[in-house]
Short mmCIF file of C-alpha atoms and ligand atoms in Angstrom, two decimals:
data_model
loop_
_atom_site.label_atom_id
_atom_site.label_comp_id
_atom_site.label_asym_id
_atom_site.label_seq_id
_atom_site.Cartn_x
_atom_site.Cartn_y
_atom_site.Cartn_z
CA UNK A 906 -11.53 -7.66 56.24
CA UNK A 907 -8.23 -8.07 57.94
CA UNK A 908 -7.51 -11.49 57.66
CA UNK A 909 -4.14 -13.59 57.61
CA UNK A 910 -2.82 -15.27 54.34
CA UNK A 911 -4.45 -18.20 53.54
CA UNK A 912 -2.70 -20.29 51.08
CA UNK A 913 -5.04 -22.24 48.70
CA UNK A 914 -3.59 -26.36 47.88
CA UNK A 915 -5.71 -26.03 44.47
CA UNK A 916 -4.62 -22.58 43.57
CA UNK A 917 -2.04 -22.19 41.07
CA UNK A 918 -0.35 -18.65 39.76
CA UNK A 919 1.93 -17.74 36.86
CA UNK A 920 4.29 -14.81 37.03
CA UNK A 921 6.63 -13.47 34.99
CA UNK A 922 7.54 -10.31 32.91
CA UNK A 923 6.51 -10.03 29.34
CA UNK A 924 6.61 -12.47 27.16
CA UNK A 925 7.47 -14.76 29.37
CA UNK A 926 5.12 -17.56 27.66
CA UNK A 927 3.01 -17.53 30.45
CA UNK A 928 -0.20 -18.79 27.65
CA UNK A 929 1.35 -22.40 26.72
CA UNK A 930 2.39 -23.35 29.78
CA UNK A 931 -1.14 -22.64 31.90
CA UNK A 932 -2.43 -24.65 28.59
CA UNK A 933 0.10 -27.11 29.52
CA UNK A 934 -0.97 -27.10 32.99
CA UNK A 935 -4.85 -27.07 32.16
CA UNK A 936 -4.69 -30.25 29.72
CA UNK A 937 -2.07 -32.13 32.45
CA UNK A 938 -4.97 -31.42 35.34
CA UNK A 939 -7.67 -32.63 33.41
CA UNK A 940 -6.09 -36.11 32.07
CA UNK A 941 -5.76 -36.64 36.33
CA UNK A 942 -9.88 -35.64 36.26
CA UNK A 943 -9.75 -32.37 37.84
CA UNK A 944 -12.07 -29.80 36.81
CA UNK A 945 -10.01 -26.71 36.10
CA UNK A 946 -10.64 -22.76 35.76
CA UNK A 947 -8.44 -20.91 33.46
CA UNK A 948 -8.18 -17.34 34.49
CA UNK A 949 -6.04 -14.11 34.35
CA UNK A 950 -5.15 -10.72 35.92
CA UNK A 951 -5.94 -8.17 35.65
CA UNK A 952 -9.58 -9.31 34.30
CA UNK A 953 -11.63 -12.57 34.77
CA UNK A 954 -15.15 -11.12 35.43
CA UNK A 955 -17.10 -8.77 33.17
CA UNK A 956 -16.28 -5.61 35.08
CA UNK A 957 -12.60 -7.11 35.64
CA UNK A 958 -11.87 -7.03 32.34
CA UNK A 959 -13.28 -3.69 31.78
CA UNK A 960 -10.86 -2.25 34.55
CA UNK A 961 -8.25 -4.02 33.00
CA UNK A 962 -8.79 -2.19 29.88
CA UNK A 963 -8.36 1.06 31.54
CA UNK A 964 -5.11 -0.26 33.13
CA UNK A 965 -3.91 -1.42 29.73
CA UNK A 966 -5.32 0.74 27.08
CA UNK A 967 -2.43 2.97 26.19
CA UNK A 968 -4.62 6.19 26.14
CA UNK A 969 -6.30 5.31 29.50
CA UNK A 970 -6.23 8.99 30.78
CA UNK A 971 -9.11 10.88 29.88
CA UNK A 972 -8.30 14.25 27.68
CA UNK A 973 -4.94 14.39 28.68
CA UNK A 974 -5.25 13.07 32.41
CA UNK A 975 -2.51 9.99 32.97
CA UNK A 976 -3.77 7.60 35.38
CA UNK A 977 -1.56 7.77 38.44
CA UNK A 978 0.74 5.14 40.05
CA UNK A 979 -1.48 5.13 43.44
CA UNK A 980 -4.56 4.93 41.16
CA UNK A 981 -3.48 1.70 39.16
CA UNK A 982 -2.30 0.11 41.80
CA UNK A 983 -6.32 0.46 43.30
CA UNK A 984 -7.64 -0.35 40.04
CA UNK A 985 -5.55 -3.60 40.23
CA UNK A 986 -6.79 -4.61 43.21
CA UNK A 987 -10.16 -3.80 42.54
CA UNK A 988 -10.39 -6.20 39.71
CA UNK A 989 -8.69 -8.57 41.61
CA UNK A 990 -11.12 -7.94 44.92
CA UNK A 991 -14.57 -8.84 42.24
CA UNK A 992 -12.49 -11.93 40.63
CA UNK A 993 -12.10 -13.44 43.55
CA UNK A 994 -15.96 -13.49 44.97
CA UNK A 995 -16.71 -13.71 41.54
CA UNK A 996 -14.44 -16.57 40.07
CA UNK A 997 -11.48 -17.53 42.68
CA UNK A 998 -13.38 -18.71 45.91
CA UNK A 999 -16.24 -20.28 44.50
CA UNK A 1000 -14.37 -22.33 41.89
CA UNK A 1001 -12.23 -23.19 44.59
CA UNK A 1002 -15.36 -24.26 47.17
CA UNK A 1003 -16.56 -26.49 44.66
CA UNK A 1004 -12.98 -28.39 44.34
CA UNK A 1005 -12.05 -27.22 41.17
CA UNK A 1006 -8.15 -26.52 40.41
CA UNK A 1007 -8.00 -22.39 39.88
CA UNK A 1008 -4.91 -21.65 37.04
CA UNK A 1009 -4.00 -17.80 37.14
CA UNK A 1010 -2.26 -16.11 34.45
CA UNK A 1011 -0.93 -13.42 37.10
CA UNK A 1012 -2.45 -12.69 40.89
CA UNK A 1013 -0.95 -10.66 43.64
CA UNK A 1014 3.08 -11.01 42.88
CA UNK A 1015 2.66 -9.12 39.80
CA UNK A 1016 1.22 -5.89 41.94
CA UNK A 1017 4.78 -6.30 44.12
CA UNK A 1018 6.87 -6.73 40.99
CA UNK A 1019 5.03 -3.72 38.90
CA UNK A 1020 3.28 -1.17 41.10
CA UNK A 1021 5.75 -1.76 43.95
CA UNK A 1022 9.43 -2.81 42.45
CA UNK A 1023 8.31 -0.81 38.82
CA UNK A 1024 6.62 2.10 39.86
CA UNK A 1025 8.21 2.68 42.97
CA UNK A 1026 5.52 2.57 45.19
CA UNK A 1027 5.39 1.51 48.75
CA UNK A 1028 5.58 -2.44 49.08
CA UNK A 1029 4.10 -2.24 52.60
CA UNK A 1030 1.17 -0.41 51.56
CA UNK A 1031 0.88 -3.29 48.48
CA UNK A 1032 1.03 -6.09 51.60
CA UNK A 1033 -1.36 -4.18 53.64
CA UNK A 1034 -3.90 -4.51 50.54
CA UNK A 1035 -3.42 -7.90 50.08
CA UNK A 1036 -3.95 -8.95 53.71
CA UNK A 1037 -7.25 -6.45 53.82
CA UNK A 1038 -8.47 -7.20 50.17
CA UNK A 1039 -7.38 -10.96 49.14
CA UNK A 1040 -6.79 -12.42 52.23
CA UNK A 1041 -5.16 -15.95 50.28
CA UNK A 1042 -2.37 -16.98 48.14
CA UNK A 1043 -1.68 -19.55 45.99
CA UNK A 1044 -0.55 -22.98 46.98
CA UNK A 1045 1.93 -22.79 43.98
CA UNK A 1046 3.30 -20.00 41.84
CA UNK A 1047 5.02 -21.09 38.90
CA UNK A 1048 7.96 -17.88 38.06
CA UNK A 1049 8.57 -18.12 34.37
CA UNK A 1050 12.08 -16.37 34.26
CA UNK A 1051 13.55 -15.42 31.25
CA UNK A 1052 16.31 -12.04 30.23
CA UNK A 1053 14.14 -8.68 29.80
CA UNK A 1054 15.07 -8.52 26.20
CA UNK A 1055 14.26 -11.73 25.09
CA UNK A 1056 10.61 -11.52 26.87
CA UNK A 1057 10.21 -8.10 25.43
CA UNK A 1058 11.26 -9.64 21.74
CA UNK A 1059 8.83 -12.20 21.93
CA UNK A 1060 5.79 -9.54 23.22
CA UNK A 1061 6.73 -7.25 20.66
CA UNK A 1062 6.89 -9.51 17.85
CA UNK A 1063 3.51 -11.22 18.45
CA UNK A 1064 1.76 -7.21 19.33
CA UNK A 1065 1.00 -4.84 16.39
CA UNK A 1066 0.56 -2.28 19.53
CA UNK A 1067 2.08 -2.26 23.04
CA UNK A 1068 -0.03 -1.55 25.62
CA UNK A 1069 0.29 0.76 28.73
CA UNK A 1070 2.48 -1.09 30.37
CA UNK A 1071 4.44 -2.43 27.61
CA UNK A 1072 5.89 1.05 26.82
CA UNK A 1073 7.68 1.11 29.72
CA UNK A 1074 11.40 1.50 29.13
CA UNK A 1075 13.92 -1.74 30.34
CA UNK A 1076 14.86 -0.56 33.58
CA UNK A 1077 11.19 -0.78 34.49
CA UNK A 1078 11.14 -4.26 33.40
CA UNK A 1079 14.74 -4.99 34.99
CA UNK A 1080 13.08 -4.03 38.52
CA UNK A 1081 9.98 -6.22 37.91
CA UNK A 1082 12.15 -9.26 37.46
CA UNK A 1083 14.53 -8.57 40.12
CA UNK A 1084 10.86 -8.25 42.61
CA UNK A 1085 9.79 -11.42 41.33
CA UNK A 1086 13.32 -13.16 41.80
CA UNK A 1087 13.19 -11.64 44.73
CA UNK A 1088 9.94 -13.20 45.83
CA UNK A 1089 10.54 -15.98 45.32
CA UNK A 1090 13.56 -16.64 46.93
CA UNK A 1091 12.20 -15.14 49.86
CA UNK A 1092 9.17 -18.10 50.01
CA UNK A 1093 10.90 -20.83 48.31
CA UNK A 1094 7.49 -23.20 49.79
CA UNK A 1095 5.44 -21.46 47.35
CA UNK A 1096 7.72 -20.12 44.22
CA UNK A 1097 9.17 -22.83 41.32
CA UNK A 1098 11.57 -21.10 39.07
CA UNK A 1099 10.89 -22.27 35.75
CA UNK A 1100 13.64 -20.96 33.14
CA UNK A 1101 11.71 -19.60 30.48
CA UNK A 1102 14.77 -19.24 28.05
CA UNK A 1103 14.22 -22.55 27.35
CA UNK A 1104 11.51 -23.55 23.74
CA UNK A 1105 8.04 -23.89 24.63
CA UNK A 1106 8.23 -27.23 24.51
CA UNK A 1107 10.59 -27.38 27.36
CA UNK A 1108 8.63 -24.92 29.49
CA UNK A 1109 5.34 -26.80 29.06
CA UNK A 1110 7.39 -29.99 30.29
CA UNK A 1111 8.99 -28.25 33.11
CA UNK A 1112 5.82 -26.57 34.68
CA UNK A 1113 3.75 -29.53 34.44
CA UNK A 1114 6.41 -31.72 36.38
CA UNK A 1115 6.74 -29.19 38.76
CA UNK A 1116 3.15 -29.40 39.56
CA UNK A 1117 2.96 -33.09 39.27
CA UNK A 1118 5.86 -32.87 41.48
CA UNK A 1119 4.31 -30.39 44.16
CA UNK A 1120 0.82 -32.41 44.44
CA UNK A 1121 2.77 -35.41 45.41
CA UNK A 1122 4.55 -33.60 47.72
CA UNK A 1123 0.92 -31.78 49.59
CA UNK A 1124 -0.54 -35.84 49.26
CA UNK A 1125 1.80 -36.40 51.44
CA UNK A 1126 2.15 -33.77 53.38
N1 T5A B 1423 -0.36 -6.11 35.80
C1 T5A B 1423 -0.76 -7.12 36.25
C2 T5A B 1423 0.23 -5.20 36.93
O1 T5A B 1423 0.90 -4.24 36.19
N2 T5A B 1423 -0.24 -5.71 37.81
C3 T5A B 1423 -0.97 -6.99 38.48
O2 T5A B 1423 -1.19 -6.26 39.67
C4 T5A B 1423 -1.06 -7.37 37.86
C5 T5A B 1423 -1.87 -8.56 38.05
C6 T5A B 1423 -1.17 -7.75 32.25
C7 T5A B 1423 -0.45 -6.80 32.39
O3 T5A B 1423 -0.81 -6.11 33.56
C8 T5A B 1423 0.44 -5.64 34.23
C9 T5A B 1423 1.37 -6.90 33.76
C10 T5A B 1423 1.24 -6.89 32.43
O4 T5A B 1423 1.55 -5.94 32.00
P1 T5A B 1423 -0.96 -9.05 29.81
O5 T5A B 1423 -0.58 -8.83 28.38
O6 T5A B 1423 -1.52 -10.26 30.20
O7 T5A B 1423 -1.42 -7.90 30.42
O8 T5A B 1423 0.68 -9.12 29.96
P2 T5A B 1423 1.48 -9.94 30.38
O9 T5A B 1423 0.82 -11.50 30.80
O10 T5A B 1423 2.65 -9.96 30.49
O11 T5A B 1423 0.92 -11.21 28.76
P3 T5A B 1423 1.85 -11.45 27.46
O12 T5A B 1423 1.40 -12.02 26.35
O13 T5A B 1423 3.41 -10.48 27.33
O14 T5A B 1423 3.11 -12.17 28.42
P4 T5A B 1423 2.97 -14.29 28.78
O15 T5A B 1423 1.38 -14.69 28.74
O16 T5A B 1423 3.95 -15.12 29.34
O17 T5A B 1423 3.24 -14.83 26.63
P5 T5A B 1423 2.75 -15.59 25.74
O18 T5A B 1423 2.78 -17.12 26.52
O19 T5A B 1423 1.70 -14.72 25.10
O20 T5A B 1423 3.87 -15.14 24.34
C11 T5A B 1423 4.28 -14.30 23.93
C12 T5A B 1423 4.48 -14.59 22.90
O21 T5A B 1423 5.98 -14.91 22.82
C13 T5A B 1423 5.86 -16.79 22.24
C14 T5A B 1423 4.78 -16.51 22.20
O22 T5A B 1423 4.56 -17.67 21.01
C15 T5A B 1423 4.09 -15.36 21.60
O23 T5A B 1423 3.95 -14.72 20.45
N3 T5A B 1423 6.67 -17.29 22.66
C16 T5A B 1423 7.68 -18.04 22.77
N4 T5A B 1423 8.63 -17.89 21.95
C17 T5A B 1423 9.82 -18.23 21.92
N5 T5A B 1423 10.25 -19.04 22.81
C18 T5A B 1423 9.33 -19.45 24.29
N6 T5A B 1423 9.42 -20.37 24.94
C19 T5A B 1423 8.14 -19.06 23.82
N7 T5A B 1423 6.97 -18.17 24.99
C20 T5A B 1423 6.02 -17.77 24.08
#
């Protein structure tokens, strides 16, 4: 497949660094959409199907390397795209085709941020994979932006064991944050930036207001 990227107005993604608070935000969006009478599919990446969840475990389990053989950055990128291909075919496209809203906790922007900026892989390579394997963009991407130290403190407060990516150093997460912010700046039509340093109720209110605003805008476009 080699196709242009299509935006789907019923496809919403949430992005951000570790501990940005996507879980509460996603639940608030689901509740709001359901109250409007919409079918909503909540999903996440990497993952979202049984097979893609197996790939997620490979990517995130701290000792994913077999017998001391670490996962390379390139293998990590291809694994997240393999999971995404499966996720698109089994969950995202069928749900969009039947008219449901799909809200995904992370999507391709995370590959640019983590494997591109974080691991230092070529962004053009990621763009090629996105065009060939994915072909789809969310209509709306809510970027939950928070200082790296605050987000990491939240994630550390919750997790007993950090996953493979959470064991990276602060400079990795600074590059991730900068890449997300750059992407938001480059595509203001799709992205909305949310101040995720406020409390959970504030973030939930902000994301639902942005979704409502965006849907009203779409309806008159
Ligand atoms: N990844 C993913 C890639 O490398 N490439 C890719 O292409 C893709 C798709 C996913 C990992 O995979 C990587 C990125 C990630 O490292 P994950 O466990 O799903 O792994 O990681 P995250 O998505 O970062 O999940 P987190 O749980 O860390 O972040 P969330 O979901 O944003 O945070 P949440 O809502 O679970 O909250 C974390 C804690 O903070 C508290 C919560 O109660 C919770 O304890 N909290 C707040 N506290 C105070 N104020 C607020 N506003 C708060 N919001 C949440």
